[in-house]
């Protein structure tokens, strides 16, 4: 319907009704939903955002005036990490806000010291007790099966510290003693293997449930997770720790349960974090139009290189206690998630 307002016999103004506002409230992404469902749980908000863009609007814009891009002068010699992060947002290959963010844990969302000084010692100190108390459970039987297979491979390849695990006929105590010796060696060597990570996850589960452990995240992490979730950006975790361990860390944090902001978890079952094929698998699992729709944040340059080779956008996290970065590594860096301008 068009309304005509007469100002004088010779002048009038035509008013046309504005289009109905488009709701862009994101649906909830259940932590228990299958991954292939999670990968598509936010299609609607992106469609809504595209519609708003057609009117020169952004979902977060309060007024209805045209959106002006910030006038930022970028100097390729700058070392200002915040400026680099803004440069990423303006000039990334996708040209828009990423559809997905994939986060590393250690050194990115969580201090390295929490993993090395809390989680690893807890698993090491409680492995014997855990195996004794849970020896006949389904989870522990599966853990022992995986450890046996790993130890057999280690013995064949000459891994230092590998100890043969006797058959069940040798008795519970003999089996546990051999397993403890192998696990202690694996933890000391910081091995990124599924058998160790799965057992550690089960040990940590007991610690979290008994309130003997509480997950730690940096102060800027909860706000960023909430902001991305509200804007329709799907957030995933990719860590060498098991998916169970990841859920525990984010489910029992110093800021409460943060899993409501996460859509899925990837671990070493998808592949080694320093191999490009792992990130190819992740991008295919998330169902994005192109790998550059994904932003990966990590503190490890080798992981950044592998992700970039798979086509993902990459930012390196520089946190207190992280290892030094090589000079001229070529990647944007941030000190906190607040520097990421979306």
CSV table of C-alpha atoms in Angstrom, one decimal:
chain,number,residue,atom,x,y,z
A,1,UNK,CA,0.0,0.0,0.0
A,2,UNK,CA,1.3,3.5,-0.9
A,3,UNK,CA,0.3,6.6,1.2
A,4,UNK,CA,0.2,10.0,-0.5
A,5,UNK,CA,0.7,13.1,1.7
A,6,UNK,CA,-0.4,16.3,0.1
A,7,UNK,CA,1.7,19.4,1.1
A,8,UNK,CA,0.1,21.8,-1.4
A,9,UNK,CA,-1.9,21.6,-4.6
A,10,UNK,CA,1.3,21.2,-6.6
A,11,UNK,CA,3.4,19.1,-4.2
A,12,UNK,CA,2.9,15.7,-2.6
A,13,UNK,CA,5.1,13.0,-1.0
A,14,UNK,CA,4.7,9.3,-1.6
A,15,UNK,CA,5.4,6.9,1.3
A,16,UNK,CA,6.0,3.2,0.8
A,17,UNK,CA,5.9,0.8,3.7
A,18,UNK,CA,9.3,-0.5,4.8
A,19,UNK,CA,9.9,-4.2,4.4
A,20,UNK,CA,9.1,-6.3,7.5
A,21,UNK,CA,12.2,-6.7,9.7
A,22,UNK,CA,14.0,-9.9,9.4
A,23,UNK,CA,14.7,-11.9,12.5
A,24,UNK,CA,18.2,-13.1,12.8
A,25,UNK,CA,18.1,-14.8,16.2
A,26,UNK,CA,20.2,-18.0,15.9
A,27,UNK,CA,18.8,-21.3,16.8
A,28,UNK,CA,20.3,-23.2,19.7
A,29,UNK,CA,23.0,-25.7,18.7
A,30,UNK,CA,22.8,-28.7,20.9
A,31,UNK,CA,26.0,-30.2,22.2
A,32,UNK,CA,24.5,-33.7,21.9
A,33,UNK,CA,23.3,-33.3,18.3
A,34,UNK,CA,25.2,-35.3,15.6
A,35,UNK,CA,28.0,-33.4,13.9
A,36,UNK,CA,26.4,-33.4,10.5
A,37,UNK,CA,23.4,-31.7,12.0
A,38,UNK,CA,25.5,-29.2,13.9
A,39,UNK,CA,27.4,-28.3,10.7
A,40,UNK,CA,24.1,-27.0,9.3
A,41,UNK,CA,22.4,-25.5,12.4
A,42,UNK,CA,23.1,-21.9,11.5
A,43,UNK,CA,22.1,-21.7,7.8
A,44,UNK,CA,19.1,-19.5,8.5
A,45,UNK,CA,20.9,-16.6,10.2
A,46,UNK,CA,23.3,-16.3,7.3
A,47,UNK,CA,20.4,-16.1,4.9
A,48,UNK,CA,18.8,-13.4,7.1
A,49,UNK,CA,22.1,-11.5,7.2
A,50,UNK,CA,22.3,-11.6,3.4
A,51,UNK,CA,18.8,-10.1,3.2
A,52,UNK,CA,19.8,-7.4,5.6
A,53,UNK,CA,22.9,-6.6,3.5
A,54,UNK,CA,20.7,-6.1,0.5
A,55,UNK,CA,19.2,-3.1,2.4
A,56,UNK,CA,22.6,-1.8,3.4
A,57,UNK,CA,22.1,-3.0,7.0
A,58,UNK,CA,24.0,-5.3,9.4
A,59,UNK,CA,22.1,-7.4,12.0
A,60,UNK,CA,24.0,-5.6,14.8
A,61,UNK,CA,23.3,-2.1,13.5
A,62,UNK,CA,20.9,-0.1,15.6
A,63,UNK,CA,20.2,2.7,13.1
A,64,UNK,CA,19.1,2.2,9.6
A,65,UNK,CA,21.6,4.4,7.8
A,66,UNK,CA,24.1,3.1,5.3
A,67,UNK,CA,27.0,1.2,6.7
A,68,UNK,CA,30.4,2.9,6.3
A,69,UNK,CA,33.5,0.8,6.3
A,70,UNK,CA,36.1,1.9,8.9
A,71,UNK,CA,38.8,4.1,7.4
A,72,UNK,CA,41.8,2.0,8.6
A,73,UNK,CA,45.3,2.7,7.1
A,74,UNK,CA,47.3,-0.5,7.0
A,75,UNK,CA,51.1,-0.4,7.1
A,76,UNK,CA,52.7,-3.7,6.2
A,77,UNK,CA,55.5,-2.9,8.6
A,78,UNK,CA,53.2,-2.6,11.6
A,79,UNK,CA,53.5,-5.0,14.5
A,80,UNK,CA,50.3,-3.9,16.2
A,81,UNK,CA,48.4,-7.2,16.7
A,82,UNK,CA,45.0,-5.5,17.0
A,83,UNK,CA,45.5,-3.7,13.7
A,84,UNK,CA,46.5,-7.0,12.1
A,85,UNK,CA,43.3,-8.6,13.3
A,86,UNK,CA,41.3,-5.8,11.8
A,87,UNK,CA,43.2,-6.2,8.6
A,88,UNK,CA,42.2,-9.8,8.5
A,89,UNK,CA,38.6,-9.0,8.9
A,90,UNK,CA,38.7,-6.5,6.0
A,91,UNK,CA,40.9,-8.4,3.6
A,92,UNK,CA,40.3,-12.1,4.3
A,93,UNK,CA,39.8,-14.3,1.2
A,94,UNK,CA,36.1,-14.8,2.0
A,95,UNK,CA,35.5,-11.0,2.2
A,96,UNK,CA,33.0,-11.5,5.0
A,97,UNK,CA,32.8,-12.7,8.6
A,98,UNK,CA,33.8,-16.4,8.8
A,99,UNK,CA,30.9,-18.8,9.1
A,100,UNK,CA,32.9,-21.0,11.5
A,101,UNK,CA,35.6,-20.5,14.1
A,102,UNK,CA,37.8,-23.5,15.1
A,103,UNK,CA,39.7,-23.1,18.3
A,104,UNK,CA,42.8,-24.8,19.7
A,105,UNK,CA,42.7,-25.2,23.5
A,106,UNK,CA,46.2,-25.2,25.0
A,107,UNK,CA,47.7,-21.7,24.6
A,108,UNK,CA,44.6,-20.4,22.8
A,109,UNK,CA,41.6,-20.6,25.1
A,110,UNK,CA,43.4,-22.1,28.1
A,111,UNK,CA,46.9,-21.5,29.7
A,112,UNK,CA,49.5,-24.1,28.8
A,113,UNK,CA,50.3,-24.3,32.5
A,114,UNK,CA,46.8,-25.6,33.2
A,115,UNK,CA,47.5,-28.6,31.0
A,116,UNK,CA,51.1,-29.2,32.0
A,117,UNK,CA,50.7,-28.4,35.7
A,118,UNK,CA,47.2,-29.7,36.5
A,119,UNK,CA,45.8,-32.1,33.9
A,120,UNK,CA,48.8,-34.1,33.1
A,121,UNK,CA,50.0,-34.6,36.7
A,122,UNK,CA,46.4,-35.6,37.8
A,123,UNK,CA,46.2,-38.3,35.1
A,124,UNK,CA,49.7,-39.6,35.9
A,125,UNK,CA,49.1,-39.7,39.6
A,126,UNK,CA,45.8,-41.4,39.4
A,127,UNK,CA,46.2,-43.8,36.5
A,128,UNK,CA,46.9,-46.9,38.8
A,129,UNK,CA,44.0,-46.1,41.1
A,130,UNK,CA,41.7,-45.5,38.1
A,131,UNK,CA,42.6,-48.7,36.4
A,132,UNK,CA,42.1,-50.7,39.7
A,133,UNK,CA,38.7,-49.2,40.4
A,134,UNK,CA,37.3,-49.4,36.9
A,135,UNK,CA,39.2,-52.5,35.5
A,136,UNK,CA,36.0,-54.4,34.6
A,137,UNK,CA,34.0,-51.5,33.1
A,138,UNK,CA,33.3,-51.2,29.4
A,139,UNK,CA,35.3,-47.9,29.1
A,140,UNK,CA,38.4,-49.2,30.8
A,141,UNK,CA,38.3,-52.5,28.8
A,142,UNK,CA,38.3,-50.4,25.6
A,143,UNK,CA,41.1,-48.2,27.0
A,144,UNK,CA,43.2,-51.3,27.7
A,145,UNK,CA,42.5,-52.6,24.2
A,146,UNK,CA,43.7,-49.4,22.6
A,147,UNK,CA,46.8,-49.2,24.8
A,148,UNK,CA,47.7,-52.8,24.0
A,149,UNK,CA,47.6,-52.1,20.3
A,150,UNK,CA,49.7,-48.9,20.7
A,151,UNK,CA,52.3,-50.7,22.8
A,152,UNK,CA,52.6,-53.4,20.3
A,153,UNK,CA,53.3,-50.8,17.6
A,154,UNK,CA,55.8,-49.0,19.9
A,155,UNK,CA,57.7,-52.3,20.5
A,156,UNK,CA,57.9,-53.0,16.8
A,157,UNK,CA,59.2,-49.5,16.0
A,158,UNK,CA,61.6,-49.4,19.0
A,159,UNK,CA,60.0,-46.6,21.0
A,160,UNK,CA,62.0,-46.0,24.1
A,161,UNK,CA,60.3,-47.0,27.4
A,162,UNK,CA,57.7,-49.3,25.8
A,163,UNK,CA,56.9,-52.3,28.0
A,164,UNK,CA,55.1,-55.4,26.9
A,165,UNK,CA,51.6,-55.7,28.3
A,166,UNK,CA,50.9,-59.3,29.4
A,167,UNK,CA,47.6,-61.1,28.5
A,168,UNK,CA,44.7,-61.1,30.9
A,169,UNK,CA,45.7,-64.5,32.1
A,170,UNK,CA,48.7,-63.0,33.8
A,171,UNK,CA,46.3,-61.4,36.3
A,172,UNK,CA,44.9,-57.9,36.9
A,173,UNK,CA,47.9,-56.6,38.9
A,174,UNK,CA,50.5,-57.6,36.2
A,175,UNK,CA,48.4,-56.0,33.5
A,176,UNK,CA,47.9,-52.8,35.4
A,177,UNK,CA,51.6,-52.5,36.3
A,178,UNK,CA,52.6,-52.8,32.6
A,179,UNK,CA,50.0,-50.3,31.6
A,180,UNK,CA,51.0,-47.8,34.2
A,181,UNK,CA,54.7,-48.0,33.1
A,182,UNK,CA,53.7,-47.3,29.5
A,183,UNK,CA,51.3,-44.5,30.3
A,184,UNK,CA,53.8,-42.7,32.4
A,185,UNK,CA,56.3,-42.9,29.6
A,186,UNK,CA,53.7,-41.6,27.1
A,187,UNK,CA,52.8,-38.7,29.3
A,188,UNK,CA,56.4,-37.8,29.9
A,189,UNK,CA,57.0,-37.7,26.2
A,190,UNK,CA,53.8,-35.7,25.6
A,191,UNK,CA,52.7,-38.1,22.9
A,192,UNK,CA,49.6,-37.1,20.9
A,193,UNK,CA,48.1,-40.5,20.5
A,194,UNK,CA,44.5,-41.6,20.8
A,195,UNK,CA,45.0,-44.4,23.2
A,196,UNK,CA,46.6,-42.1,25.8
A,197,UNK,CA,44.2,-39.2,25.3
A,198,UNK,CA,41.2,-41.5,25.7
A,199,UNK,CA,42.5,-42.9,29.0
A,200,UNK,CA,43.4,-39.5,30.3
A,201,UNK,CA,39.9,-38.2,29.4
A,202,UNK,CA,38.3,-41.0,31.5
A,203,UNK,CA,40.6,-40.2,34.4
A,204,UNK,CA,39.9,-36.5,34.2
A,205,UNK,CA,36.2,-37.1,34.0
A,206,UNK,CA,36.4,-38.6,37.5
A,207,UNK,CA,38.4,-35.6,38.7
A,208,UNK,CA,36.0,-33.0,37.3
A,209,UNK,CA,32.9,-34.9,38.6
A,210,UNK,CA,34.5,-35.0,42.1
A,211,UNK,CA,35.3,-31.3,41.8
A,212,UNK,CA,39.0,-32.0,42.2
A,213,UNK,CA,39.6,-30.3,38.9
A,214,UNK,CA,38.1,-27.2,37.4
A,215,UNK,CA,38.7,-26.1,33.8
A,216,UNK,CA,40.5,-22.8,33.2
A,217,UNK,CA,39.9,-20.4,30.3
A,218,UNK,CA,41.2,-16.9,29.7
A,219,UNK,CA,39.0,-14.0,30.8
A,220,UNK,CA,38.2,-12.9,27.3
A,221,UNK,CA,37.1,-16.3,26.1
A,222,UNK,CA,33.5,-16.5,27.5
A,223,UNK,CA,32.5,-13.1,26.1
A,224,UNK,CA,33.9,-14.0,22.7
A,225,UNK,CA,32.1,-17.4,22.6
A,226,UNK,CA,28.8,-15.7,23.6
A,227,UNK,CA,29.3,-12.9,21.0
A,228,UNK,CA,30.1,-15.4,18.2
A,229,UNK,CA,27.2,-17.7,19.1
A,230,UNK,CA,24.7,-14.8,19.2
A,231,UNK,CA,25.8,-13.5,15.8
A,232,UNK,CA,25.4,-17.0,14.2
A,233,UNK,CA,29.1,-17.9,13.9
A,234,UNK,CA,29.5,-21.6,14.7
A,235,UNK,CA,32.4,-22.4,17.1
A,236,UNK,CA,34.2,-25.7,17.3
A,237,UNK,CA,37.2,-27.0,19.2
A,238,UNK,CA,40.1,-29.0,17.7
A,239,UNK,CA,42.6,-30.3,20.2
A,240,UNK,CA,44.9,-33.3,20.5
A,241,UNK,CA,43.0,-34.1,23.8
A,242,UNK,CA,40.1,-36.4,23.4
A,243,UNK,CA,36.6,-35.1,22.7
A,244,UNK,CA,35.6,-36.2,26.2
A,245,UNK,CA,38.4,-34.2,27.7
A,246,UNK,CA,37.4,-31.1,25.7
A,247,UNK,CA,33.8,-31.3,26.8
A,248,UNK,CA,35.0,-31.6,30.4
A,249,UNK,CA,37.3,-28.6,30.2
A,250,UNK,CA,34.6,-26.4,28.8
A,251,UNK,CA,31.8,-27.9,30.9
A,252,UNK,CA,33.5,-27.3,34.2
A,253,UNK,CA,35.2,-24.0,33.8
A,254,UNK,CA,35.9,-21.1,36.2
A,255,UNK,CA,33.1,-19.3,34.2
A,256,UNK,CA,30.7,-22.2,34.4
A,257,UNK,CA,29.5,-24.5,31.6
A,258,UNK,CA,30.5,-22.9,28.2
A,259,UNK,CA,29.5,-25.9,26.1
A,260,UNK,CA,26.2,-24.1,25.1
A,261,UNK,CA,28.3,-21.9,22.9
A,262,UNK,CA,30.1,-24.7,21.1
A,263,UNK,CA,28.8,-26.8,18.2
A,264,UNK,CA,31.3,-29.7,18.1
A,265,UNK,CA,34.6,-31.1,19.0
A,266,UNK,CA,37.4,-32.6,16.9
A,267,UNK,CA,40.4,-34.6,18.2
A,268,UNK,CA,43.2,-36.8,16.8
A,269,UNK,CA,40.6,-39.2,15.3
A,270,UNK,CA,40.2,-36.6,12.5
A,271,UNK,CA,44.0,-36.5,12.1
A,272,UNK,CA,47.2,-35.0,13.4
A,273,UNK,CA,47.0,-31.3,14.0
A,274,UNK,CA,50.1,-30.6,12.0
A,275,UNK,CA,48.8,-32.3,8.8
A,276,UNK,CA,46.9,-30.5,6.1
A,277,UNK,CA,44.6,-33.4,5.5
A,278,UNK,CA,43.2,-33.0,9.0
A,279,UNK,CA,41.9,-29.5,8.2
A,280,UNK,CA,40.6,-30.7,4.8
A,281,UNK,CA,38.5,-33.3,6.7
A,282,UNK,CA,37.3,-30.7,9.1
A,283,UNK,CA,36.2,-28.2,6.4
A,284,UNK,CA,34.4,-31.0,4.6
A,285,UNK,CA,32.7,-32.1,7.9
A,286,UNK,CA,31.5,-28.6,8.6
A,287,UNK,CA,29.8,-28.3,5.2
A,288,UNK,CA,31.1,-24.8,4.3
A,289,UNK,CA,31.0,-23.5,0.8
A,290,UNK,CA,34.8,-23.0,0.8
A,291,UNK,CA,37.6,-23.6,3.4
A,292,UNK,CA,38.2,-19.9,3.8
A,293,UNK,CA,34.8,-19.7,5.5
A,294,UNK,CA,36.6,-21.1,8.5
A,295,UNK,CA,38.9,-19.2,10.8
A,296,UNK,CA,41.3,-21.4,12.8
A,297,UNK,CA,43.1,-19.9,15.9
A,298,UNK,CA,46.1,-21.7,17.3
A,299,UNK,CA,49.3,-20.9,19.1
A,300,UNK,CA,51.4,-23.4,17.0
A,301,UNK,CA,53.0,-22.2,13.7
A,302,UNK,CA,53.1,-25.7,12.3
A,303,UNK,CA,49.4,-26.1,12.8
A,304,UNK,CA,48.8,-22.7,11.2
A,305,UNK,CA,50.8,-23.7,8.2
A,306,UNK,CA,48.8,-27.0,7.8
A,307,UNK,CA,45.5,-25.2,8.2
A,308,UNK,CA,46.4,-22.4,5.7
A,309,UNK,CA,47.5,-25.1,3.2
A,310,UNK,CA,44.0,-26.5,3.4
A,311,UNK,CA,42.5,-23.1,2.6
A,312,UNK,CA,41.4,-22.0,6.1
A,313,UNK,CA,42.0,-18.5,7.4
A,314,UNK,CA,44.4,-18.5,10.3
A,315,UNK,CA,45.3,-16.3,13.3
A,316,UNK,CA,48.0,-17.2,15.8
A,317,UNK,CA,47.3,-16.7,19.5
A,318,UNK,CA,50.1,-15.1,21.5
A,319,UNK,CA,49.4,-15.7,25.2
A,320,UNK,CA,51.6,-15.5,28.3
A,321,UNK,CA,53.7,-18.7,28.6
A,322,UNK,CA,53.3,-19.7,25.0
A,323,UNK,CA,56.4,-20.7,23.1
A,324,UNK,CA,58.3,-18.1,21.0
A,325,UNK,CA,57.2,-17.6,17.4
A,326,UNK,CA,59.8,-17.7,14.5
A,327,UNK,CA,60.6,-14.4,12.9
A,328,UNK,CA,58.7,-13.5,9.7
A,329,UNK,CA,56.2,-16.3,10.2
A,330,UNK,CA,53.7,-14.3,8.1
A,331,UNK,CA,50.5,-14.8,10.1
A,332,UNK,CA,48.3,-12.3,11.9
A,333,UNK,CA,48.5,-12.5,15.7
A,334,UNK,CA,46.3,-11.6,18.6
A,335,UNK,CA,46.8,-11.4,22.4
A,336,UNK,CA,43.2,-11.7,23.3
A,337,UNK,CA,39.9,-12.6,21.5
A,338,UNK,CA,38.8,-9.0,22.0
A,339,UNK,CA,41.1,-8.1,19.1
A,340,UNK,CA,39.0,-10.1,16.6
A,341,UNK,CA,36.5,-7.6,15.2
A,342,UNK,CA,33.5,-9.7,14.7
